[in-house]
Structures are given as C-alpha cells and as structure tokens.
PDB file of C-alpha atoms in Angstrom:
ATOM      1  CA  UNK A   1       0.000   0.000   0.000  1.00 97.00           C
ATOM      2  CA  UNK A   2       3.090   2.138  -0.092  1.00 96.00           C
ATOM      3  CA  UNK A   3       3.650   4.544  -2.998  1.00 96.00           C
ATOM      4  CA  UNK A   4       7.029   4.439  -5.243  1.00 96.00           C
ATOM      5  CA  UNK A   5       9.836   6.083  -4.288  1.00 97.00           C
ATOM      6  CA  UNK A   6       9.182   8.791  -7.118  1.00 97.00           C
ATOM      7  CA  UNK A   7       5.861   9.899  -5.308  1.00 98.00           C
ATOM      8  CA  UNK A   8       7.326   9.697  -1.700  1.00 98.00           C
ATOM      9  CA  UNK A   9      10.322  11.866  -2.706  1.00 98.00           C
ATOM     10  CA  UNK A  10       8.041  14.755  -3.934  1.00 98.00           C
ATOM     11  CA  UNK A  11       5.583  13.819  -0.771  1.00 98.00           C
ATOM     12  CA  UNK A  12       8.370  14.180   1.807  1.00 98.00           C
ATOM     13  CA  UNK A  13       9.312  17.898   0.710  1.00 98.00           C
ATOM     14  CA  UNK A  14       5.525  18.785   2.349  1.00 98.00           C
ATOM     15  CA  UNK A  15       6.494  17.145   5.656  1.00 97.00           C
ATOM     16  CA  UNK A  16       6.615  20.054   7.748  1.00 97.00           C
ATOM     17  CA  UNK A  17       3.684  22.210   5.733  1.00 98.00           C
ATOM     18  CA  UNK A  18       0.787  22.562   8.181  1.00 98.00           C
ATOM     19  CA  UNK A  19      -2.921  23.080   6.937  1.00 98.00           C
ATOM     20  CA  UNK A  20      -4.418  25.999   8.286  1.00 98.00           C
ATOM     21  CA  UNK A  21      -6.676  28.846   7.189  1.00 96.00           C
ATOM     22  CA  UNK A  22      -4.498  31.316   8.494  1.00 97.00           C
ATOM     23  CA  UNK A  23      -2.941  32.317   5.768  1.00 97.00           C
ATOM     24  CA  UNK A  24      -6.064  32.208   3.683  1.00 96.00           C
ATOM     25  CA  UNK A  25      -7.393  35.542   5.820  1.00 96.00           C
ATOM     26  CA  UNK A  26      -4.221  37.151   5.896  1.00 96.00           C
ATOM     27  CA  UNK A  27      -3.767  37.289   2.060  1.00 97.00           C
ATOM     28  CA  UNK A  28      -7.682  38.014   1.753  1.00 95.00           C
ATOM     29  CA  UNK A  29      -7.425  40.976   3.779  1.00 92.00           C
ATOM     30  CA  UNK A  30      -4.372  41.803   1.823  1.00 90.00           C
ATOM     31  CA  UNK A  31      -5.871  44.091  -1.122  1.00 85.00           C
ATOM     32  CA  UNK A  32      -5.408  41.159  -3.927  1.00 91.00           C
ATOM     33  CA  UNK A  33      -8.279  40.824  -5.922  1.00 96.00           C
ATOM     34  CA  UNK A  34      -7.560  37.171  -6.754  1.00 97.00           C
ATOM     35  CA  UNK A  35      -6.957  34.694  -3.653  1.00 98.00           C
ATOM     36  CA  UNK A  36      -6.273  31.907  -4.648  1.00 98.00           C
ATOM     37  CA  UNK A  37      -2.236  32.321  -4.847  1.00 98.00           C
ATOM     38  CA  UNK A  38       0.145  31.506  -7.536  1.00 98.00           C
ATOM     39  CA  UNK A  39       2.551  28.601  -6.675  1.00 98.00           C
ATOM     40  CA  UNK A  40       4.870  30.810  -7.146  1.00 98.00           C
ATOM     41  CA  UNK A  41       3.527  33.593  -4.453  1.00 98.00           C
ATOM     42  CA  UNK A  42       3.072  30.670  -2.126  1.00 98.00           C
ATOM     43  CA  UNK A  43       7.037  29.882  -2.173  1.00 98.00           C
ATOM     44  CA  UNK A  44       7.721  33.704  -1.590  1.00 98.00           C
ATOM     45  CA  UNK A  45       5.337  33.357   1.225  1.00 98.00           C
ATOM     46  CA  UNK A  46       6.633  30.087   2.870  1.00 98.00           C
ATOM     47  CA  UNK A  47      10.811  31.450   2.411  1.00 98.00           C
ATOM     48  CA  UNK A  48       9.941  35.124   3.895  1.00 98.00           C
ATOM     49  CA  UNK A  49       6.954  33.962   6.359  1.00 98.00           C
ATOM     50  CA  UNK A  50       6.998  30.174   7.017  1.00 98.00           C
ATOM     51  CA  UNK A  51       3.768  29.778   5.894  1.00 98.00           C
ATOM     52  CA  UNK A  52       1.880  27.176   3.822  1.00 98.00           C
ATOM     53  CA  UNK A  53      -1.751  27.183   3.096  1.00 98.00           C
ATOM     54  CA  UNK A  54      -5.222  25.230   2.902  1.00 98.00           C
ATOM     55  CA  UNK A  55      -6.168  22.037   1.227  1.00 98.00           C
ATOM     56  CA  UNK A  56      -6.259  23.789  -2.277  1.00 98.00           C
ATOM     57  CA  UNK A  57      -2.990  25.860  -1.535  1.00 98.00           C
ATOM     58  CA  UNK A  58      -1.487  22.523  -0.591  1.00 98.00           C
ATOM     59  CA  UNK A  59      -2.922  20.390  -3.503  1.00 98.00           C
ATOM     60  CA  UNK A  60      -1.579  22.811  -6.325  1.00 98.00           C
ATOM     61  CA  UNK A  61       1.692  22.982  -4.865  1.00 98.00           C
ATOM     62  CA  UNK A  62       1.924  18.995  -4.828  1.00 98.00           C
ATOM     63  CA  UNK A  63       0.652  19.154  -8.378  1.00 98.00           C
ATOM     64  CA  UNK A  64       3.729  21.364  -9.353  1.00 98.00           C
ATOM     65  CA  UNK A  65       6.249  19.698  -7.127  1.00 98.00           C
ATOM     66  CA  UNK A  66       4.684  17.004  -8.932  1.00 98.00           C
ATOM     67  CA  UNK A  67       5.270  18.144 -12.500  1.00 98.00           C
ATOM     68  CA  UNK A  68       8.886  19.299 -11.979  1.00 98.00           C
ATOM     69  CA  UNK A  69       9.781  15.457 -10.574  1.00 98.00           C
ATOM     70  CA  UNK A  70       8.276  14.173 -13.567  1.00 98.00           C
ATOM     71  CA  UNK A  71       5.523  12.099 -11.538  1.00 98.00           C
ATOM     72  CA  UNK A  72       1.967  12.349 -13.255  1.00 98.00           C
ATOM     73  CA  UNK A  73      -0.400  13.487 -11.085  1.00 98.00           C
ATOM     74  CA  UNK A  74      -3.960  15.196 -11.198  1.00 98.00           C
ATOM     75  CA  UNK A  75      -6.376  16.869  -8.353  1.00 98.00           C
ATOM     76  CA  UNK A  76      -9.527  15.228  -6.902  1.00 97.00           C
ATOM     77  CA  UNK A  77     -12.077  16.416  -4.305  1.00 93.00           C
ATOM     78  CA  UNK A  78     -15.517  16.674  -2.552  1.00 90.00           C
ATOM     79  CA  UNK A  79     -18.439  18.767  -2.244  1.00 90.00           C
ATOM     80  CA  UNK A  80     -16.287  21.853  -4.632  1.00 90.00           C
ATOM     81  CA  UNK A  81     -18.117  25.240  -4.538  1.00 90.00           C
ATOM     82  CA  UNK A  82     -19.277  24.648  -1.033  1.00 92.00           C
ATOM     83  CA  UNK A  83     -18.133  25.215   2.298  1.00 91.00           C
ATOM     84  CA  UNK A  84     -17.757  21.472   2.676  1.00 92.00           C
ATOM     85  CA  UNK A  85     -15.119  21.605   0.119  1.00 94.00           C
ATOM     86  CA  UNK A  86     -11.971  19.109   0.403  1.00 95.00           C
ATOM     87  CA  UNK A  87      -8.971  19.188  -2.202  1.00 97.00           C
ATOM     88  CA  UNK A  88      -6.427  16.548  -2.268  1.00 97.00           C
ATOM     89  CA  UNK A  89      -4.102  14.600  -5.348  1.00 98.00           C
ATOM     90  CA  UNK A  90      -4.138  11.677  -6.713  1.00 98.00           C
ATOM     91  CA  UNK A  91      -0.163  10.707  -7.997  1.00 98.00           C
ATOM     92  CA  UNK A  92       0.765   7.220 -10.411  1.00 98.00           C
ATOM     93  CA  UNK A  93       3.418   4.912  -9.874  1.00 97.00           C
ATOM     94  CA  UNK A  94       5.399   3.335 -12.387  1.00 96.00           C
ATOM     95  CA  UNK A  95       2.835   0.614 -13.017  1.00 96.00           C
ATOM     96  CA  UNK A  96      -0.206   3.406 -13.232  1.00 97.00           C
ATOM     97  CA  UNK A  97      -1.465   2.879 -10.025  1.00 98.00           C
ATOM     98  CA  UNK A  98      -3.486   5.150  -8.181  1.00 98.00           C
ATOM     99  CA  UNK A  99      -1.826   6.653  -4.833  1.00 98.00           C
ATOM    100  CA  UNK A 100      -4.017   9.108  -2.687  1.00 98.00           C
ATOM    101  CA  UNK A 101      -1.877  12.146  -1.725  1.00 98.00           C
ATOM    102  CA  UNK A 102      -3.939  14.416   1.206  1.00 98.00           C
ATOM    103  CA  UNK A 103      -2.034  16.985   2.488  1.00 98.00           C
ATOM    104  CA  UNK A 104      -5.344  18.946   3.791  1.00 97.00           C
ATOM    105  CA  UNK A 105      -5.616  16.053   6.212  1.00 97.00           C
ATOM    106  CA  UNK A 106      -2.128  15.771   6.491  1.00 98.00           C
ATOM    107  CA  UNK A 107      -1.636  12.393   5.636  1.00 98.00           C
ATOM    108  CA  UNK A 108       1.715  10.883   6.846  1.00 98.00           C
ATOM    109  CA  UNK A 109       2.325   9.400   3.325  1.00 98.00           C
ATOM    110  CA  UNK A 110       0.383   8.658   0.101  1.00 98.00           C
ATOM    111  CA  UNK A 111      -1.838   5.310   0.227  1.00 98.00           C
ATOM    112  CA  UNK A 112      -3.006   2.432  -2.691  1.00 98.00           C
ATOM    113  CA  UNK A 113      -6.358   3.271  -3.719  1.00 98.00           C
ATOM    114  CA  UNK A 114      -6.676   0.311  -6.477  1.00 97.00           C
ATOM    115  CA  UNK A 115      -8.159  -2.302  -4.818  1.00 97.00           C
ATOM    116  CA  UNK A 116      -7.225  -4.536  -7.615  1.00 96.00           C
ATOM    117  CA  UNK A 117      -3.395  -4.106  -7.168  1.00 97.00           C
ATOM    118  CA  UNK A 118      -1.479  -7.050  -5.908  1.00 96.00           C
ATOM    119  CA  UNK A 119      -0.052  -4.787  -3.490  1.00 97.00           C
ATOM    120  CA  UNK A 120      -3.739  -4.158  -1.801  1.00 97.00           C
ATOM    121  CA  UNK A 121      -4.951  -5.498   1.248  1.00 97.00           C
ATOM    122  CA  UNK A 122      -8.014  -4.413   3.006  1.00 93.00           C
ATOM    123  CA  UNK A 123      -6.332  -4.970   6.727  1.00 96.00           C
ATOM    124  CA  UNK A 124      -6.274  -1.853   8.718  1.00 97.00           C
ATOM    125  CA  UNK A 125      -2.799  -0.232   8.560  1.00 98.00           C
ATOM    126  CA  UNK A 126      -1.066   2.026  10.790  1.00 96.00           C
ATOM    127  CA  UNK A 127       1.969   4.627   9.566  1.00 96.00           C
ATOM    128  CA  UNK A 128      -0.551   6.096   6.976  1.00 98.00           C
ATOM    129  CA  UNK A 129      -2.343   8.942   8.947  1.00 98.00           C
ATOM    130  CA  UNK A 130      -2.172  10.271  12.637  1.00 97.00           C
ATOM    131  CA  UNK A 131      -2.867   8.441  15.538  1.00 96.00           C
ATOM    132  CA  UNK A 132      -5.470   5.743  13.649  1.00 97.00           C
ATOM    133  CA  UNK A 133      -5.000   2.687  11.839  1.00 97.00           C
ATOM    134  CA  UNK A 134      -6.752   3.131   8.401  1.00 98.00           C
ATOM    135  CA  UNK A 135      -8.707   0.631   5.742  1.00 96.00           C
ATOM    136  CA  UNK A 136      -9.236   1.476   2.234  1.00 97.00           C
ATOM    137  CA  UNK A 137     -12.231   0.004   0.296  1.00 97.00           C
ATOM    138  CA  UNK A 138     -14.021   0.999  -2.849  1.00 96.00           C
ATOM    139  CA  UNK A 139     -16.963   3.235  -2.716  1.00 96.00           C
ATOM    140  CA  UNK A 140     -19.439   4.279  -5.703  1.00 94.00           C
ATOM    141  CA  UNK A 141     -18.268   7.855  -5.744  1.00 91.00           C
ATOM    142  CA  UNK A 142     -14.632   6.506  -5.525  1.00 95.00           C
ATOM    143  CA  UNK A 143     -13.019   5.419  -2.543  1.00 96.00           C
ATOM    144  CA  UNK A 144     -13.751   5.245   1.271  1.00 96.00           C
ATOM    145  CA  UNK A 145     -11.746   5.335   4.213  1.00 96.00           C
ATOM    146  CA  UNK A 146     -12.217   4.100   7.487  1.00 97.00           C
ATOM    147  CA  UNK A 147     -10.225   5.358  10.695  1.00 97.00           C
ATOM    148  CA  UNK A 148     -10.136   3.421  13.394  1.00 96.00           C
ATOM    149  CA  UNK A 149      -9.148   5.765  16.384  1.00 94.00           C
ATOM    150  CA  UNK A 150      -7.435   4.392  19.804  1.00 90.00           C
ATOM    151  CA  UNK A 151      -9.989   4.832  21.628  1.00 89.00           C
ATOM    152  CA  UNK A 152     -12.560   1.969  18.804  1.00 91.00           C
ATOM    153  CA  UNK A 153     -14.208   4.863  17.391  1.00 94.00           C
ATOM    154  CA  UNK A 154     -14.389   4.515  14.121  1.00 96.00           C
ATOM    155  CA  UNK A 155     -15.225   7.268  11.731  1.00 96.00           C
ATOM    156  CA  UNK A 156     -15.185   7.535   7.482  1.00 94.00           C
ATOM    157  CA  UNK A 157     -14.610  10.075   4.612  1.00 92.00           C
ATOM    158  CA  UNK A 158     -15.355   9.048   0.718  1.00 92.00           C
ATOM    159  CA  UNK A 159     -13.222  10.845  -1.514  1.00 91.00           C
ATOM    160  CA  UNK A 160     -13.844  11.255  -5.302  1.00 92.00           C
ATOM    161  CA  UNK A 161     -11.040  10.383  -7.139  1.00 94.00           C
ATOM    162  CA  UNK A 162     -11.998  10.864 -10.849  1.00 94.00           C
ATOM    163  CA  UNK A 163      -9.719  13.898 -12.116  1.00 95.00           C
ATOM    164  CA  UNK A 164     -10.867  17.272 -12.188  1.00 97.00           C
ATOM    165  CA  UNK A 165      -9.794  19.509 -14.811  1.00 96.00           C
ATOM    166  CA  UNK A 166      -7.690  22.532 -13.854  1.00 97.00           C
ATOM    167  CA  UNK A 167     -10.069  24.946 -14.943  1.00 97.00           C
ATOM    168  CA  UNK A 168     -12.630  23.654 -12.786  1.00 97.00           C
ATOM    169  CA  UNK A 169     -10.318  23.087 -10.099  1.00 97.00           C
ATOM    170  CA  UNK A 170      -8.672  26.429  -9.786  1.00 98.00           C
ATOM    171  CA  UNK A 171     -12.501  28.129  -9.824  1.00 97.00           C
ATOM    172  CA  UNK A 172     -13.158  25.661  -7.111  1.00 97.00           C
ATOM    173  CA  UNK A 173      -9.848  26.567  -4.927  1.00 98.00           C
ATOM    174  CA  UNK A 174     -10.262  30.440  -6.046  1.00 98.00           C
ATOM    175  CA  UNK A 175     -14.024  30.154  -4.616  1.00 97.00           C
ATOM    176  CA  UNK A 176     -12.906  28.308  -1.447  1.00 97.00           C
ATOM    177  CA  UNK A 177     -10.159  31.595  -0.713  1.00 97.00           C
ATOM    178  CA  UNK A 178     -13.169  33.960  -0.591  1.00 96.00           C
ATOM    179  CA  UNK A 179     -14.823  31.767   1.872  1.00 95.00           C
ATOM    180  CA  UNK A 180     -14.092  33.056   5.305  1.00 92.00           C
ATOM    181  CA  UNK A 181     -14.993  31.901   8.564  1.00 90.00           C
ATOM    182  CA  UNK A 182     -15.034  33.264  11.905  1.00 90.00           C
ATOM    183  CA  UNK A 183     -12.457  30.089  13.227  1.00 92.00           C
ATOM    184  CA  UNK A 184      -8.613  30.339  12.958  1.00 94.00           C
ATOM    185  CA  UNK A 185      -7.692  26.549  12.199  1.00 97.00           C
ATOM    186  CA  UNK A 186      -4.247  25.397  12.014  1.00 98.00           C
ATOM    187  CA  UNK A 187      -3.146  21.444  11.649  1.00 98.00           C
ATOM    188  CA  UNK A 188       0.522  19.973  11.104  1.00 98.00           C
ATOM    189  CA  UNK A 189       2.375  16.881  11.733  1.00 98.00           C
ATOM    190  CA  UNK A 190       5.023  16.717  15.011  1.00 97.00           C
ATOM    191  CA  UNK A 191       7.174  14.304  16.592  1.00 97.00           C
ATOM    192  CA  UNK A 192       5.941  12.356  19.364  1.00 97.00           C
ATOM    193  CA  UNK A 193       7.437   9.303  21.274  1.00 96.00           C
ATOM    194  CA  UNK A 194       8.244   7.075  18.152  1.00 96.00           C
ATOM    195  CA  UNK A 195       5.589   8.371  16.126  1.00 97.00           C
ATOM    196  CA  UNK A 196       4.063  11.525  14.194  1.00 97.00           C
ATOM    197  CA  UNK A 197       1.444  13.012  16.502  1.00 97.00           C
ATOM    198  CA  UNK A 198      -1.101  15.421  14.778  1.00 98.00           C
ATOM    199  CA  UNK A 199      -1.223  19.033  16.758  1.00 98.00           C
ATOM    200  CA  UNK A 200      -4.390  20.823  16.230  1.00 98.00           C
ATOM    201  CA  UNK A 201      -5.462  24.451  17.035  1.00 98.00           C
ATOM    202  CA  UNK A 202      -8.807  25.222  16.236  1.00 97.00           C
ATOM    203  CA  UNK A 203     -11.767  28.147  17.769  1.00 92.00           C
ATOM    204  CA  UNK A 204      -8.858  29.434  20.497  1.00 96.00           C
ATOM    205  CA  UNK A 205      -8.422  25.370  21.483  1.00 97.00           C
ATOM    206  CA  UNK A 206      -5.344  23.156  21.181  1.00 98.00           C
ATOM    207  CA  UNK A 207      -4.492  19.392  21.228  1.00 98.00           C
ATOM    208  CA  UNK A 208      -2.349  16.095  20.441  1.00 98.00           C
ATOM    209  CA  UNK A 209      -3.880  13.550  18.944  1.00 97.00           C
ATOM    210  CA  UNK A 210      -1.122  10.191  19.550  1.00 96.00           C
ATOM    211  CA  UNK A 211      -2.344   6.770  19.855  1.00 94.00           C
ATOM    212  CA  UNK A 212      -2.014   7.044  23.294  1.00 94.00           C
ATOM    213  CA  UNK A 213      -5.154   9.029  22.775  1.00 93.00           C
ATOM    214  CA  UNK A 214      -5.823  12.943  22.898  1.00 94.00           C
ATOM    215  CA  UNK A 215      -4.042  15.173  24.914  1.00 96.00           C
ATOM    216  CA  UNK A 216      -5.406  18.975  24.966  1.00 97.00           C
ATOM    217  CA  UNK A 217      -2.956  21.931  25.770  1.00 98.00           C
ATOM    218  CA  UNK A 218      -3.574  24.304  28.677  1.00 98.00           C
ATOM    219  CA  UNK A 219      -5.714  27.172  27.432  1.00 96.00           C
ATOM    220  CA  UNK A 220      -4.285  30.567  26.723  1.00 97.00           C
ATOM    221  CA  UNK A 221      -5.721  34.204  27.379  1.00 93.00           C
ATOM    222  CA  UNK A 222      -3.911  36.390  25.178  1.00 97.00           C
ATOM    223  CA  UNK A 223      -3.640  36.703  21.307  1.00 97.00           C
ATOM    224  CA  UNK A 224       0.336  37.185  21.618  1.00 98.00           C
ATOM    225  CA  UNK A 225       0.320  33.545  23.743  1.00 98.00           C
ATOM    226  CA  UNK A 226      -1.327  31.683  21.420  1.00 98.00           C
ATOM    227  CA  UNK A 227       0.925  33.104  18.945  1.00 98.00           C
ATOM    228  CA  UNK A 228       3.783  32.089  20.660  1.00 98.00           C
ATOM    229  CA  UNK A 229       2.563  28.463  20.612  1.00 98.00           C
ATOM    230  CA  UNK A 230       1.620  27.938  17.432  1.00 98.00           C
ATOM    231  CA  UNK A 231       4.962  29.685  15.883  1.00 98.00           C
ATOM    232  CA  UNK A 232       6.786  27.112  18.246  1.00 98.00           C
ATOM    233  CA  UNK A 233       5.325  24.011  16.318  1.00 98.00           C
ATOM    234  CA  UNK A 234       5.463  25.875  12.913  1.00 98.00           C
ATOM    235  CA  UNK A 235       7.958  27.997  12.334  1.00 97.00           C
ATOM    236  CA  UNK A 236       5.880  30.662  11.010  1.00 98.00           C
ATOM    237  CA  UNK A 237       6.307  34.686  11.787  1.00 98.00           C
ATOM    238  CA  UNK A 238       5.370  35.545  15.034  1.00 98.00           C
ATOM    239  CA  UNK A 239       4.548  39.238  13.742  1.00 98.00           C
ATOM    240  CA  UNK A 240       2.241  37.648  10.958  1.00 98.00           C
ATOM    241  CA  UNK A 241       0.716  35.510  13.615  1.00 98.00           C
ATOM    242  CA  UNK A 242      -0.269  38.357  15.534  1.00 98.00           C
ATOM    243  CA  UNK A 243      -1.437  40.418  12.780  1.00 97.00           C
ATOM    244  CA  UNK A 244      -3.976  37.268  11.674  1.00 97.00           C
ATOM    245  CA  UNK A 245      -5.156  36.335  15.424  1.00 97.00           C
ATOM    246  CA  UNK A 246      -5.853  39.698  16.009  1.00 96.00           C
ATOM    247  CA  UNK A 247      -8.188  40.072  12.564  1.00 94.00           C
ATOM    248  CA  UNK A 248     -10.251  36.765  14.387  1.00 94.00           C
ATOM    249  CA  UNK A 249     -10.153  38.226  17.698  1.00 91.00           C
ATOM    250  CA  UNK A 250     -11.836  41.353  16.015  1.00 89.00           C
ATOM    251  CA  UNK A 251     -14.630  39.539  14.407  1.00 82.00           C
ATOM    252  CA  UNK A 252     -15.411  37.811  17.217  1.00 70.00           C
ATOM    253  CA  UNK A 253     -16.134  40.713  19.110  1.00 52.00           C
TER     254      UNK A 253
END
C-alpha cells in the first residue's frame, strides 16, 4: 500500500507544511483581488513567512512539485463550490497505479487506492495517517476510508477520485479563498514518542492527537500567547501571527 519512491520523494518535501486557514485571511485581507495564490507567491510566502496554506494551496503545490519530478499526477475532491469543500491529489506509480496524496488532512504518506493491485490489502494499517489505523475500500463515488481511532471509534470520509480539470479546479480553490470563517484553524504533523502526533489548534483550542489518545494543551488568554505556541510548532512569523489572530479576535467581538 506504499507509494514508489518517485511519489514519496516529492511527498516528503511537504512534511513540515501545516494546513491551516491562516494564511487564507491574511492574504484576503491583503488588497489582492484574486486569492487563490500563484505557486509561485506561495514559495515567496513560505521562504519570507513560514507559511503554507489550505487544502487547495497545498494540492496545487503537490501538483507542481509534482510536475517538476516528472511524476503524473492530477487533483480530486468533494463537495467543490461549497463550504464542505476538500482538495487533495491523486499521484501514479510506475505501473499506473493510483496513490491518494492528502495533504489537507495531512496524511503521513500517500496510500493504494486500487483495490485490484497485488499490493492491496483491506487490513487496517497504521503509519498512513495520525494516531489511527486506516482501511481502504471501494466506494461508488470513488473510494472510502475508514479510521479506526485508539480509543474503537471509528469514523469515514469518501473521496472522489476521478480527475478534475484545472479549470474547474482552480474556480473551485479560487471560490474556497473567498470563503471566510469566523475560526482560525491550524493542523501539522510533530514528533511524538516514536511516532508523528497530529497538533491541532482550532476556535482558540489546542491538542495532540497520539495513539495514546488525545491530549489537549492548557488554554491561553492572550492573542500574543497563542501566537507564541503555534509559531513554536510551525515555524511561522510571530509578527504575521499576531497580525492574523488579532483580525479573528476582532470579528469575534
């Protein structure tokens, strides 16, 4: 169920990219007319800022990181043109089998979704995503995944994996950037024990998720706090993380 080399090689340059919306309201409150960034913009913005990007930020960047390895790859998603919205990439191996490449969800690596392949089992496996064991099976719209979670729950997303076309999927991503919400969420992959936890800061809350189970962070008061912690697992600007918890601090009010 592992992907090629080829695809884990591009995969592994996203390891430290976090998901987050944080980004998203800084550059919509920054005077651009058009928000859904240029590849390009978004590497200016990770060297000067440490910053990354949502699920569509993230899946265009894989596609081009994708491109200039020579991998073929195309984007997929769910419920486009709604708040639901979920982007992710589908890359082939050498054989032209289908890998599942979510760095939204942040995935730890890319999984089999060709339930055909020899290389297929439907056994729950762990070392895929964050603190759950996961089974892959095939679904009418696609393909469905099941996470089975420390503590036995259980939950499941179905992902649509025929290709989209770029047209349709950059008005999907460049509709998703005007969406705003009143919730700073931030998600990334850390070190824990001898495995990769999944940190999670979401509506002024924080937490680990391990497979020793959740563990939440002691809440913080100020803006300049929680800025302070998230910079510490990111990397990203303090300064710019002030600047963006303020903005949801304000329309809270």
């Amino acid at each position: 169920m592992i992907s090629s080399e080829s695809i884990l090689k591009t995969w592994n340059k996203f390891n430290d990219f976090p998901m987050e919306t944080l980004t998203k309201v800084w550059f919509y409150n920054g005077g651009s007319a058009k928000k859904q960034r240029d590849v390009s913009l978004m590497r200016e913005h990770r060297e000067q800022f440490g910053m990354s990007g949502n699920c569509f930020d993230l899946a265009l960047w894989l596609l081009d990181e994708f491109k200039r390895d020579g991998v073929e790859a195309y984007p997929v998603g769910h419920n486009l043109g709604s708040e639901e919205a979920h982007a992710a990439v589908i890359a082939l191996n050498e054989k032209g089998e289908r890998f599942l490449c979510d760095l939204g969800d942040q995935w730890l690596s890319p999984i089999l979704i060709d339930t055909k392949s020899t290389d297929y089992t439907n056994e729950k496996l762990s070392g895929f995503f964050p603190a759950a064991r996961v089974h892959v099976q095939d679904h009418s719209s696609g393909t469905e995944i099941h996470y089975h979670r420390p503590n036995g729950k259980v939950s499941k997303q179905v992902f649509q994996t025929e290709r989209i076309d770029m047209d349709t999927f950059l008005k999907a991503a460049e509709h998703s950037q005007h969406l705003i919400k009143n919730h700073p969420l931030l998600e990334c992959r850390i070190p824990y024990k001898s495995e990769i936890a999944h940190w999670e800061f979401y509506n002024w809350e924080s937490f680990l998720s391990t497979t020793e189970g959740l563990m939440k962070d002691p809440k913080l008061e100020t803006v300049e706090e929680w800025a302070e912690r998230i910079q510490g697992k990111t990397g990203y600007n303090k300064v710019v993380l002030i600047e963006i918890l303020k903005h949801y601090k304000s329309t809270q009010l």
